[in-house]
Amino acid sequence: MDRRGSHKGYVRAKNNQAGFEVRERPIELEHVSYNREGQYNAALDSMEDGTNEALVNGSSDEACVQTKIPKLTGAKKELYDHNSTTFFDDGVRKIDFVLVWDELLPSNVSEISDCKREVFESNLEKEGLQIEYVDTPGVSLHFIKLHAPDEVLRRYAEILKLRMPMKKIEQDVINCVGSTSMEFLLKIPGMLQFHNATNEIVHEVKSRFDSILDYFRPDPHLFPVKAQRFSAVYSRDKEYLFNVEDEDFFTSSIRSRIVDFILKRKRFKEDTDDEFAFGIERLLTEGVYSAAYPLHDGSDHVDGNLRSLLRTEWTALNKLHRYQPLDYVKDYFGVKIALYFAWLGFYTHTLLFASVVGFFCFLSSFLSLSSNIPSNDICSGRFNVVMCPICDYSGDNSCDYWYIFETCLHSRAAYLFDNGTTVFFAVFMSFWAVLFLEMWKRYSAEITHRWDLTGFDHQEEHPRPQYLARLTHVKAKRVNVVTQTLEPRVPFWRIKVPAALLSISLILLLVSMAMASVMGVILYRMSLLASLSIHNDQNITANAMLITTATAAFINLCCILLFNRFYEKIALWLTEQELPRTQSEFEDSLTLKMYLLQFVNHYASIFYIAFFKGKFIGYPGDYNRFFGYRQEECGTGGCLVELCIQLAIIMVGKQAMNTCMEMVLPMVFKWFNSIRVRTGMGKQPKESQAYKAQWAKDYQLVAWGSEALFAEYLEMVLQYGFVTIFVAAFPLAPLFALLNNVLEMRLDARKILTLHRRPVAQRVKDIGVWYTILDCLGKLSVATNGLIIAFTSDFIPRLIYTLKYSPDHSLSGYVNYTLAYFSTADFSHAQQVSNASAAVDICRYRDLRETPWLPSNPQEPNPNKYALSADFWYILAARLTFVLVFQNFVALVTMVIRWIIPDVPRKLSERIRQEAYFTNEIIIKQEMVRARGSVRGAQAARGDSTARLLRPRSYVEPQNIPPSPYDDGVLFKRSKSSCPRISTGKSIDAV
């Protein structure tokens, strides 16, 4: 059926004798007038098998069977009043999904594509979906609106085993759920009076605390707290348990999920030879359709719908102080997206405490800066020695000797990040990482329970369309043990092995590229430091180390951002070559590759500065060289300040660039889509219905891909690595992460709400493989922070000096202790400084080595001169001991914390068991009521005499029978005295 040149709308009607036939009548969408009251009572074609028809602008005098539809009420009526284009033209049936194809796209208008569309849409109708076509004269865009009737929704809710809310439960039953063993304690003599007395105090404190929290919670008038509802797995055999008559029983997210489930499994070929010719994803891949998406509730700039409310109250920057309305986010976008924002909010919330502690550590360091003895010795000039040249250039522009007071600024900066608070904060962040994951598991358990995900498991996934397309010509097949269907078998030697070898080799090549970029930056630092050292400007020469570190960090940031895009493309291509069967396998493989590449890309330069720079340089006269160059040396205050600069520039710069790109790129793509829509609309005026329709507006938005959340999680997990792995070098990292996340959360919300098409709701139980990565990073952070404190900072040498060498146990003379002596006579002829301002016999350098003379007799040369001194080995042993003690202490405390804090709160565990018990009781009692009704009906049909004969001998005629507790429509009641009234209504909110 070719509709490319048609300007008509189509109505599909089912003829009981002749099968399907197509009736046509003109549609001029721009001249459609909506009569709401009439549309509320519009007619739908009704068939015996439950398949309903899609009417398009039909009048009531059409020759078709019509049945009355009840008027819209509740949320549907409000949505229709706000935007009628979210419904079919009859004004009753809501649009659950939209398919789009474009005449201007060659792949959309081929004869094969027309045939596939016709078969696919016919199969959708046979499944029970109702279809309405929008074909406007002069418009190349064709929109196909889909609606799932209640019968289809009920059938697939049972297939998908969706947990749906049950009918109203007696409030006393709800109060019983959540009661604990406190009831037993109250029976102890005197305990009740004590409980009542203390309860008043607790209640007063709680009320004051709640009044403060009300400032941060979502506005209860706009986002009412959702009442506690019992839920059960939906079954059509037990519909009496559910309020299926409620128009809001199936929410928009559930409806779109069910329709998407159907779209992914309907065939588009009549030929059964191709067993995998099914699914909307494959049709989109082959270009049969250009888009498929559920509709937003309406415009985000017009009040009256949840989308607009979320934009003004959730995404607005002036609402940064308020918690997120996660229950409503879940209702609109589904569990998967809501769980991401819940995790991001929880992570941001826990960063608040870490950022406060880090800020006070930094503030304490800043306030005590003036009392730091080593930096005062350098800056005051009391200890001013001649230092050896920092480069090997000879001739007229050779590096001259220099004085240690020139590093005054560097020594001051080093103290800010290398002091006693560094160790405390590193230990604190190690515990924070453990507590964060443990508390997230408890918080996730609450969300899982509240959102009815307890016991949820993924249904068996079907193969990906790309997987099936690549294996179309493979003849070898095998039976899937779960679905019992024949599936193509991926050839092991011809496809699997080459793909695995290709992935490994390319990943190693990309890792080598990242390492090569780091080496290039190292060479840049060496050459720049040497050139700045021979500069005539004294200020530049004195700050050469800081200038070199900052500029090199910016270059490294640019390389990271450039490689990010390249790595993403390569990782996607490699994952496709491996042919993962399902979407879950594809995402897991992609996550592993991307995170490995990004880990090396982001952290390689930081690991170099932390653990390798300045560790293997040698000594003057015998330097260890790299490509003929002297290796980099740390400043007089160590390498920790350079590590801090590198970390700050990469972390903050990357976050700023990502935030800008995340908002700019979707806006650019939306602009391109709007051009496509304007082209497809032809000469239609912008005021016409074709432009104003919600399906046309949403088509201009950017598609939300299946890997869209992957980039968001990846960005946050990389940030988590900066916050935990190297936090000992940069205590302000949690604060910058907090500031970024507060904005990131709102900008991500605005992006997905206003710039993207509405995603299909998906159910997930947790954040998946990302939790494992976070757990690995937390364990790695313990090792890295211990090594940074032991080997990168001067904490251990300072501690050894104050305990063993300092007469007054202070740091007086510590700078002199860390500097070794070198006789300039031992320089080779090429290393001699020809333009020295004065004759220098002895220069100093940072290391612990033997002097050129004997300590007991300065006139005698030392046979072991420049060898590593005993103090070096003593301090090395102390460093290794510290790492061992630090890691074991943190690991022990971590084990205790994980043992003390259960994954599921005790009250929640009790509540889950109670709800399961009461749910079973409700079902059993309702079954008993139905069984009694059936027996009484059968007895009445057989007559009273027969009924008496069926009664047992012990039967006594009841007198004054009280009314049944089920006569008022309440499923289950419980005595008020059976348990205390405990309030259980609470919402799940996060920052």
CSV table of N, CA and C in Angstrom, one decimal, residues 257 330 334-340 440 444 447-449 451-459 584 587 709 713 760-768:
chain,number,residue,atom,x,y,z
A,257,ARG,N,5.8,1.8,27.6
A,257,ARG,CA,6.7,0.6,27.7
A,257,ARG,C,6.0,-0.6,27.1
A,330,LYS,N,10.0,9.5,38.2
A,330,LYS,CA,9.8,8.1,37.8
A,330,LYS,C,8.5,7.9,37.0
A,334,GLY,N,10.1,6.9,33.8
A,334,GLY,CA,10.4,5.6,34.1
A,334,GLY,C,11.5,5.4,35.1
A,335,VAL,N,11.7,4.1,35.5
A,335,VAL,CA,12.6,3.8,36.6
A,335,VAL,C,14.1,4.1,36.3
A,336,LYS,N,14.5,3.7,35.1
A,336,LYS,CA,15.9,3.8,34.7
A,336,LYS,C,16.5,5.2,34.8
A,337,ILE,N,15.8,6.1,34.3
A,337,ILE,CA,16.2,7.5,34.3
A,337,ILE,C,16.1,8.1,35.7
A,338,ALA,N,15.0,7.8,36.4
A,338,ALA,CA,14.8,8.3,37.8
A,338,ALA,C,15.8,7.7,38.7
A,339,LEU,N,16.3,6.5,38.5
A,339,LEU,CA,17.3,5.9,39.3
A,339,LEU,C,18.6,6.6,39.1
A,340,TYR,N,18.9,7.0,37.9
A,340,TYR,CA,20.1,7.8,37.6
A,340,TYR,C,20.1,9.1,38.4
A,440,TRP,N,24.4,4.0,50.0
A,440,TRP,CA,23.7,3.9,48.8
A,440,TRP,C,22.9,2.6,48.6
A,444,SER,N,19.2,2.6,48.0
A,444,SER,CA,18.7,1.9,46.8
A,444,SER,C,17.6,0.9,47.2
A,447,ILE,N,14.4,2.7,47.6
A,447,ILE,CA,13.8,3.0,46.3
A,447,ILE,C,13.2,1.8,45.6
A,448,THR,N,14.0,0.7,45.7
A,448,THR,CA,13.5,-0.5,45.1
A,448,THR,C,12.2,-1.0,45.6
A,449,HIS,N,12.1,-0.8,46.9
A,449,HIS,CA,10.8,-1.2,47.6
A,449,HIS,C,9.7,-0.2,47.2
A,451,TRP,N,9.4,1.7,44.7
A,451,TRP,CA,9.0,1.7,43.2
A,451,TRP,C,8.7,0.3,42.7
A,452,ASP,N,8.4,-0.6,43.7
A,452,ASP,CA,7.9,-2.0,43.3
A,452,ASP,C,8.9,-2.7,42.5
A,453,LEU,N,10.2,-2.6,42.8
A,453,LEU,CA,11.2,-3.4,42.1
A,453,LEU,C,11.8,-4.5,42.9
A,454,THR,N,11.2,-4.8,44.1
A,454,THR,CA,11.7,-5.9,44.9
A,454,THR,C,11.4,-7.2,44.1
A,455,GLY,N,12.5,-8.0,44.0
A,455,GLY,CA,12.3,-9.3,43.3
A,455,GLY,C,12.2,-9.2,41.8
A,456,PHE,N,12.4,-7.9,41.3
A,456,PHE,CA,12.3,-7.7,39.8
A,456,PHE,C,13.5,-8.4,39.1
A,457,ASP,N,13.2,-9.0,38.0
A,457,ASP,CA,14.3,-9.6,37.2
A,457,ASP,C,13.9,-9.3,35.7
A,458,HIS,N,15.0,-9.1,34.9
A,458,HIS,CA,14.8,-8.8,33.5
A,458,HIS,C,14.2,-10.0,32.7
A,459,GLN,N,13.2,-9.7,31.9
A,459,GLN,CA,12.7,-10.8,31.0
A,459,GLN,C,13.8,-11.2,30.0
A,584,SER,N,22.0,-5.8,26.8
A,584,SER,CA,22.7,-5.8,28.1
A,584,SER,C,24.2,-6.3,27.8
A,587,GLU,N,26.0,-3.3,26.2
A,587,GLU,CA,26.3,-2.2,27.2
A,587,GLU,C,27.4,-2.6,28.1
A,709,LEU,N,22.3,7.3,28.7
A,709,LEU,CA,22.7,7.4,30.1
A,709,LEU,C,24.1,6.9,30.4
A,713,TYR,N,26.6,8.5,33.2
A,713,TYR,CA,27.3,7.7,34.3
A,713,TYR,C,28.8,7.7,34.2
A,760,VAL,N,11.5,6.0,26.3
A,760,VAL,CA,10.6,4.9,26.6
A,760,VAL,C,11.0,4.4,28.1
A,761,ALA,N,10.0,4.3,28.9
A,761,ALA,CA,10.2,3.9,30.3
A,761,ALA,C,10.8,2.5,30.3
A,762,GLN,N,11.8,2.4,31.2
A,762,GLN,CA,12.5,1.1,31.4
A,762,GLN,C,12.6,0.8,32.8
A,763,ARG,N,12.5,-0.5,33.2
A,763,ARG,CA,12.6,-0.9,34.6
A,763,ARG,C,14.0,-1.6,34.8
A,764,VAL,N,14.7,-1.1,35.8
A,764,VAL,CA,16.0,-1.7,36.2
A,764,VAL,C,16.0,-1.8,37.7
A,765,LYS,N,16.7,-2.7,38.2
A,765,LYS,CA,16.7,-2.9,39.6
A,765,LYS,C,17.8,-2.1,40.4
A,766,ASP,N,18.9,-1.7,39.7
A,766,ASP,CA,20.0,-1.0,40.3
A,766,ASP,C,20.7,-0.3,39.2
A,767,ILE,N,21.9,0.3,39.6
A,767,ILE,CA,22.7,1.0,38.6
A,767,ILE,C,23.6,0.1,37.8
A,768,GLY,N,23.5,-1.2,38.1
A,768,GLY,CA,24.2,-2.2,37.2
A,768,GLY,C,25.7,-2.2,37.5
